[in-house]
Amino acid sequence: MVFYYLHAPDVAIAEAAIGSGFATVIFLIAIKKRGVLIMLTYPHSRFFYYDDKGRPAGFDYDILSLFARKLGIELEVKHVQDWRKLIPQLISGKGDVIGAGMTRLDERMMRICFSDGYFPTKVVIVTNSKNTALNTLSD
């Protein structure tokens, strides 16, 4: 899943003063004024890749491209080579949003804000039917 980060440091101060709805508006106004939405992504994400002509593609890219177009601004893609550095890069202001198929986890939610999910998934274990060693979750 992709989630938008809506708390730049200055926006966090504004949110504390005037509430999250207004802070989000302030954040979007600042992005529009700058003229570019900066997407941080992990180049090995299943939701972002380059097509056979070398153009950015994928579910996350498509959604954020449409969002940027709706705002009337450009989308800039910045690659973060280490998955674990996506959130720190976002918090440090190197980007505005993460587009890398990131799952909402409690420890992540303590540091950043997530949009509503749009690609529900569930984890399953698949094994060969001849494998009798795995029969229950505890196995």
JSON list of C-alpha atoms in Angstrom, two decimals:
[
{"chain": "A", "resi": 1, "resn": "MET", "atom": "CA", "xyz": [0.00, 0.00, 0.00]},
{"chain": "A", "resi": 2, "resn": "VAL", "atom": "CA", "xyz": [1.07, 3.58, -0.56]},
{"chain": "A", "resi": 3, "resn": "PHE", "atom": "CA", "xyz": [0.46, 6.21, 2.02]},
{"chain": "A", "resi": 4, "resn": "TYR", "atom": "CA", "xyz": [0.88, 9.95, 1.93]},
{"chain": "A", "resi": 5, "resn": "TYR", "atom": "CA", "xyz": [2.91, 11.69, 4.57]},
{"chain": "A", "resi": 6, "resn": "LEU", "atom": "CA", "xyz": [1.20, 14.94, 5.54]},
{"chain": "A", "resi": 7, "resn": "HIS", "atom": "CA", "xyz": [3.37, 16.23, 8.35]},
{"chain": "A", "resi": 8, "resn": "ALA", "atom": "CA", "xyz": [6.38, 18.29, 7.35]},
{"chain": "A", "resi": 9, "resn": "PRO", "atom": "CA", "xyz": [7.98, 19.82, 10.47]},
{"chain": "A", "resi": 10, "resn": "ASP", "atom": "CA", "xyz": [6.37, 23.23, 9.88]},
{"chain": "A", "resi": 11, "resn": "VAL", "atom": "CA", "xyz": [3.04, 21.56, 9.21]},
{"chain": "A", "resi": 12, "resn": "ALA", "atom": "CA", "xyz": [3.26, 19.68, 12.53]},
{"chain": "A", "resi": 13, "resn": "ILE", "atom": "CA", "xyz": [3.55, 23.03, 14.33]},
{"chain": "A", "resi": 14, "resn": "ALA", "atom": "CA", "xyz": [0.60, 24.40, 12.36]},
{"chain": "A", "resi": 15, "resn": "GLU", "atom": "CA", "xyz": [-1.43, 21.30, 13.13]},
{"chain": "A", "resi": 16, "resn": "ALA", "atom": "CA", "xyz": [-0.84, 21.71, 16.85]},
{"chain": "A", "resi": 17, "resn": "ALA", "atom": "CA", "xyz": [-1.97, 25.32, 16.61]},
{"chain": "A", "resi": 18, "resn": "ILE", "atom": "CA", "xyz": [-4.94, 25.09, 14.25]},
{"chain": "A", "resi": 19, "resn": "GLY", "atom": "CA", "xyz": [-5.87, 21.42, 13.76]},
{"chain": "A", "resi": 20, "resn": "SER", "atom": "CA", "xyz": [-5.01, 18.73, 11.24]},
{"chain": "A", "resi": 21, "resn": "GLY", "atom": "CA", "xyz": [-7.52, 19.72, 8.54]},
{"chain": "A", "resi": 22, "resn": "PHE", "atom": "CA", "xyz": [-6.06, 23.19, 8.20]},
{"chain": "A", "resi": 23, "resn": "ALA", "atom": "CA", "xyz": [-2.49, 21.88, 8.48]},
{"chain": "A", "resi": 24, "resn": "THR", "atom": "CA", "xyz": [-3.10, 19.56, 5.54]},
{"chain": "A", "resi": 25, "resn": "VAL", "atom": "CA", "xyz": [-4.41, 22.48, 3.50]},
{"chain": "A", "resi": 26, "resn": "ILE", "atom": "CA", "xyz": [-1.31, 24.52, 4.41]},
{"chain": "A", "resi": 27, "resn": "PHE", "atom": "CA", "xyz": [0.90, 21.61, 3.36]},
{"chain": "A", "resi": 28, "resn": "LEU", "atom": "CA", "xyz": [-0.86, 21.30, 0.00]},
{"chain": "A", "resi": 29, "resn": "ILE", "atom": "CA", "xyz": [-0.67, 25.06, -0.59]},
{"chain": "A", "resi": 30, "resn": "ALA", "atom": "CA", "xyz": [3.09, 24.94, 0.07]},
{"chain": "A", "resi": 31, "resn": "ILE", "atom": "CA", "xyz": [3.51, 22.07, -2.40]},
{"chain": "A", "resi": 32, "resn": "LYS", "atom": "CA", "xyz": [1.45, 23.88, -5.04]},
{"chain": "A", "resi": 33, "resn": "LYS", "atom": "CA", "xyz": [3.52, 27.03, -4.55]},
{"chain": "A", "resi": 34, "resn": "ARG", "atom": "CA", "xyz": [6.73, 25.03, -4.98]},
{"chain": "A", "resi": 35, "resn": "GLY", "atom": "CA", "xyz": [5.25, 23.44, -8.12]},
{"chain": "A", "resi": 36, "resn": "VAL", "atom": "CA", "xyz": [6.45, 19.91, -7.52]},
{"chain": "A", "resi": 37, "resn": "LEU", "atom": "CA", "xyz": [5.38, 16.90, -5.44]},
{"chain": "A", "resi": 38, "resn": "ILE", "atom": "CA", "xyz": [8.40, 14.85, -4.40]},
{"chain": "A", "resi": 39, "resn": "MET", "atom": "CA", "xyz": [7.77, 11.11, -4.26]},
{"chain": "A", "resi": 40, "resn": "LEU", "atom": "CA", "xyz": [10.26, 8.94, -2.36]},
{"chain": "A", "resi": 41, "resn": "THR", "atom": "CA", "xyz": [10.31, 5.39, -3.62]},
{"chain": "A", "resi": 42, "resn": "TYR", "atom": "CA", "xyz": [12.28, 2.21, -3.28]},
{"chain": "A", "resi": 43, "resn": "PRO", "atom": "CA", "xyz": [13.39, 1.15, -6.77]},
{"chain": "A", "resi": 44, "resn": "HIS", "atom": "CA", "xyz": [12.70, -2.52, -6.05]},
{"chain": "A", "resi": 45, "resn": "SER", "atom": "CA", "xyz": [9.08, -1.99, -5.01]},
{"chain": "A", "resi": 46, "resn": "ARG", "atom": "CA", "xyz": [6.45, -4.05, -6.81]},
{"chain": "A", "resi": 47, "resn": "PHE", "atom": "CA", "xyz": [4.36, -0.86, -7.08]},
{"chain": "A", "resi": 48, "resn": "PHE", "atom": "CA", "xyz": [7.00, 1.23, -8.88]},
{"chain": "A", "resi": 49, "resn": "TYR", "atom": "CA", "xyz": [9.17, 0.30, -11.86]},
{"chain": "A", "resi": 50, "resn": "TYR", "atom": "CA", "xyz": [10.34, 1.55, -15.25]},
{"chain": "A", "resi": 51, "resn": "ASP", "atom": "CA", "xyz": [8.57, 0.35, -18.38]},
{"chain": "A", "resi": 52, "resn": "ASP", "atom": "CA", "xyz": [10.33, -1.00, -21.48]},
{"chain": "A", "resi": 53, "resn": "LYS", "atom": "CA", "xyz": [10.90, 2.59, -22.70]},
{"chain": "A", "resi": 54, "resn": "GLY", "atom": "CA", "xyz": [12.51, 3.65, -19.42]},
{"chain": "A", "resi": 55, "resn": "ARG", "atom": "CA", "xyz": [9.53, 5.68, -18.20]},
{"chain": "A", "resi": 56, "resn": "PRO", "atom": "CA", "xyz": [8.36, 5.54, -14.57]},
{"chain": "A", "resi": 57, "resn": "ALA", "atom": "CA", "xyz": [5.33, 3.27, -14.12]},
{"chain": "A", "resi": 58, "resn": "GLY", "atom": "CA", "xyz": [3.42, 1.26, -11.56]},
{"chain": "A", "resi": 59, "resn": "PHE", "atom": "CA", "xyz": [0.44, 1.62, -9.28]},
{"chain": "A", "resi": 60, "resn": "ASP", "atom": "CA", "xyz": [2.05, 4.06, -6.85]},
{"chain": "A", "resi": 61, "resn": "TYR", "atom": "CA", "xyz": [3.49, 6.19, -9.63]},
{"chain": "A", "resi": 62, "resn": "ASP", "atom": "CA", "xyz": [0.15, 6.31, -11.45]},
{"chain": "A", "resi": 63, "resn": "ILE", "atom": "CA", "xyz": [-1.75, 7.41, -8.35]},
{"chain": "A", "resi": 64, "resn": "LEU", "atom": "CA", "xyz": [0.76, 10.09, -7.40]},
{"chain": "A", "resi": 65, "resn": "SER", "atom": "CA", "xyz": [1.00, 11.31, -11.02]},
{"chain": "A", "resi": 66, "resn": "LEU", "atom": "CA", "xyz": [-2.75, 11.78, -11.10]},
{"chain": "A", "resi": 67, "resn": "PHE", "atom": "CA", "xyz": [-2.65, 13.54, -7.72]},
{"chain": "A", "resi": 68, "resn": "ALA", "atom": "CA", "xyz": [0.10, 15.91, -8.90]},
{"chain": "A", "resi": 69, "resn": "ARG", "atom": "CA", "xyz": [-1.75, 16.57, -12.16]},
{"chain": "A", "resi": 70, "resn": "LYS", "atom": "CA", "xyz": [-4.92, 17.35, -10.20]},
{"chain": "A", "resi": 71, "resn": "LEU", "atom": "CA", "xyz": [-2.91, 19.89, -8.17]},
{"chain": "A", "resi": 72, "resn": "GLY", "atom": "CA", "xyz": [-1.48, 21.32, -11.40]},
{"chain": "A", "resi": 73, "resn": "ILE", "atom": "CA", "xyz": [2.13, 20.50, -10.48]},
{"chain": "A", "resi": 74, "resn": "GLU", "atom": "CA", "xyz": [4.92, 18.14, -11.53]},
{"chain": "A", "resi": 75, "resn": "LEU", "atom": "CA", "xyz": [5.80, 14.84, -9.87]},
{"chain": "A", "resi": 76, "resn": "GLU", "atom": "CA", "xyz": [9.48, 14.30, -9.08]},
{"chain": "A", "resi": 77, "resn": "VAL", "atom": "CA", "xyz": [10.67, 10.78, -8.23]},
{"chain": "A", "resi": 78, "resn": "LYS", "atom": "CA", "xyz": [13.57, 10.30, -5.81]},
{"chain": "A", "resi": 79, "resn": "HIS", "atom": "CA", "xyz": [14.95, 6.81, -5.27]},
{"chain": "A", "resi": 80, "resn": "VAL", "atom": "CA", "xyz": [15.95, 5.68, -1.80]},
{"chain": "A", "resi": 81, "resn": "GLN", "atom": "CA", "xyz": [18.22, 2.66, -2.18]},
{"chain": "A", "resi": 82, "resn": "ASP", "atom": "CA", "xyz": [17.69, 1.35, 1.36]},
{"chain": "A", "resi": 83, "resn": "TRP", "atom": "CA", "xyz": [14.05, 0.53, 2.27]},
{"chain": "A", "resi": 84, "resn": "ARG", "atom": "CA", "xyz": [14.75, 1.32, 5.94]},
{"chain": "A", "resi": 85, "resn": "LYS", "atom": "CA", "xyz": [15.69, 4.89, 5.03]},
{"chain": "A", "resi": 86, "resn": "LEU", "atom": "CA", "xyz": [12.37, 5.81, 3.37]},
{"chain": "A", "resi": 87, "resn": "ILE", "atom": "CA", "xyz": [10.74, 7.08, 6.56]},
{"chain": "A", "resi": 88, "resn": "PRO", "atom": "CA", "xyz": [13.83, 8.92, 7.87]},
{"chain": "A", "resi": 89, "resn": "GLN", "atom": "CA", "xyz": [14.24, 10.60, 4.45]},
{"chain": "A", "resi": 90, "resn": "LEU", "atom": "CA", "xyz": [10.58, 11.63, 4.52]},
{"chain": "A", "resi": 91, "resn": "ILE", "atom": "CA", "xyz": [10.82, 13.02, 8.05]},
{"chain": "A", "resi": 92, "resn": "SER", "atom": "CA", "xyz": [13.99, 14.93, 7.17]},
{"chain": "A", "resi": 93, "resn": "GLY", "atom": "CA", "xyz": [12.13, 16.70, 4.36]},
{"chain": "A", "resi": 94, "resn": "LYS", "atom": "CA", "xyz": [13.81, 15.02, 1.39]},
{"chain": "A", "resi": 95, "resn": "GLY", "atom": "CA", "xyz": [10.36, 14.18, 0.00]},
{"chain": "A", "resi": 96, "resn": "ASP", "atom": "CA", "xyz": [6.66, 14.86, 0.44]},
{"chain": "A", "resi": 97, "resn": "VAL", "atom": "CA", "xyz": [5.22, 11.36, 0.11]},
{"chain": "A", "resi": 98, "resn": "ILE", "atom": "CA", "xyz": [6.33, 7.75, 0.05]},
{"chain": "A", "resi": 99, "resn": "GLY", "atom": "CA", "xyz": [5.22, 5.70, -2.93]},
{"chain": "A", "resi": 100, "resn": "ALA", "atom": "CA", "xyz": [6.70, 2.27, -2.30]},
{"chain": "A", "resi": 101, "resn": "GLY", "atom": "CA", "xyz": [3.97, -0.16, -1.31]},
{"chain": "A", "resi": 102, "resn": "MET", "atom": "CA", "xyz": [4.44, 0.57, 2.38]},
{"chain": "A", "resi": 103, "resn": "THR", "atom": "CA", "xyz": [2.21, -1.27, 4.83]},
{"chain": "A", "resi": 104, "resn": "ARG", "atom": "CA", "xyz": [0.65, 0.55, 7.75]},
{"chain": "A", "resi": 105, "resn": "LEU", "atom": "CA", "xyz": [2.25, -0.70, 10.98]},
{"chain": "A", "resi": 106, "resn": "ASP", "atom": "CA", "xyz": [1.76, 0.69, 14.50]},
{"chain": "A", "resi": 107, "resn": "GLU", "atom": "CA", "xyz": [5.44, 1.64, 14.89]},
{"chain": "A", "resi": 108, "resn": "ARG", "atom": "CA", "xyz": [5.35, 3.48, 11.55]},
{"chain": "A", "resi": 109, "resn": "MET", "atom": "CA", "xyz": [2.12, 5.26, 12.46]},
{"chain": "A", "resi": 110, "resn": "MET", "atom": "CA", "xyz": [3.87, 6.73, 15.50]},
{"chain": "A", "resi": 111, "resn": "ARG", "atom": "CA", "xyz": [6.28, 8.54, 13.15]},
{"chain": "A", "resi": 112, "resn": "ILE", "atom": "CA", "xyz": [4.27, 9.36, 10.01]},
{"chain": "A", "resi": 113, "resn": "CYS", "atom": "CA", "xyz": [0.68, 9.67, 8.84]},
{"chain": "A", "resi": 114, "resn": "PHE", "atom": "CA", "xyz": [-0.87, 7.28, 6.35]},
{"chain": "A", "resi": 115, "resn": "SER", "atom": "CA", "xyz": [-3.64, 7.73, 3.82]},
{"chain": "A", "resi": 116, "resn": "ASP", "atom": "CA", "xyz": [-6.50, 5.27, 3.67]},
{"chain": "A", "resi": 117, "resn": "GLY", "atom": "CA", "xyz": [-5.35, 1.98, 2.20]},
{"chain": "A", "resi": 118, "resn": "TYR", "atom": "CA", "xyz": [-6.21, 1.25, -1.41]},
{"chain": "A", "resi": 119, "resn": "PHE", "atom": "CA", "xyz": [-4.64, -2.14, -2.09]},
{"chain": "A", "resi": 120, "resn": "PRO", "atom": "CA", "xyz": [-5.77, -4.63, 0.58]},
{"chain": "A", "resi": 121, "resn": "THR", "atom": "CA", "xyz": [-3.61, -7.71, 0.97]},
{"chain": "A", "resi": 122, "resn": "LYS", "atom": "CA", "xyz": [-3.29, -10.66, 3.29]},
{"chain": "A", "resi": 123, "resn": "VAL", "atom": "CA", "xyz": [-0.39, -12.91, 4.10]},
{"chain": "A", "resi": 124, "resn": "VAL", "atom": "CA", "xyz": [-0.69, -16.61, 3.32]},
{"chain": "A", "resi": 125, "resn": "ILE", "atom": "CA", "xyz": [1.68, -19.55, 3.42]},
{"chain": "A", "resi": 126, "resn": "VAL", "atom": "CA", "xyz": [1.82, -21.70, 0.31]},
{"chain": "A", "resi": 127, "resn": "THR", "atom": "CA", "xyz": [3.51, -25.08, 0.17]},
{"chain": "A", "resi": 128, "resn": "ASN", "atom": "CA", "xyz": [3.57, -28.12, -2.06]},
{"chain": "A", "resi": 129, "resn": "SER", "atom": "CA", "xyz": [0.68, -30.49, -1.25]},
{"chain": "A", "resi": 130, "resn": "LYS", "atom": "CA", "xyz": [3.21, -33.31, -0.81]},
{"chain": "A", "resi": 131, "resn": "ASN", "atom": "CA", "xyz": [4.87, -31.42, 2.04]},
{"chain": "A", "resi": 132, "resn": "THR", "atom": "CA", "xyz": [3.39, -32.89, 5.22]},
{"chain": "A", "resi": 133, "resn": "ALA", "atom": "CA", "xyz": [5.62, -30.91, 7.60]},
{"chain": "A", "resi": 134, "resn": "LEU", "atom": "CA", "xyz": [3.40, -27.81, 7.48]},
{"chain": "A", "resi": 135, "resn": "ASN", "atom": "CA", "xyz": [-0.18, -28.41, 8.59]},
{"chain": "A", "resi": 136, "resn": "THR", "atom": "CA", "xyz": [-0.93, -25.68, 11.11]},
{"chain": "A", "resi": 137, "resn": "LEU", "atom": "CA", "xyz": [0.17, -22.11, 11.76]},
{"chain": "A", "resi": 138, "resn": "SER", "atom": "CA", "xyz": [2.34, -23.24, 14.68]},
{"chain": "A", "resi": 139, "resn": "ASP", "atom": "CA", "xyz": [4.28, -25.57, 12.35]}
]
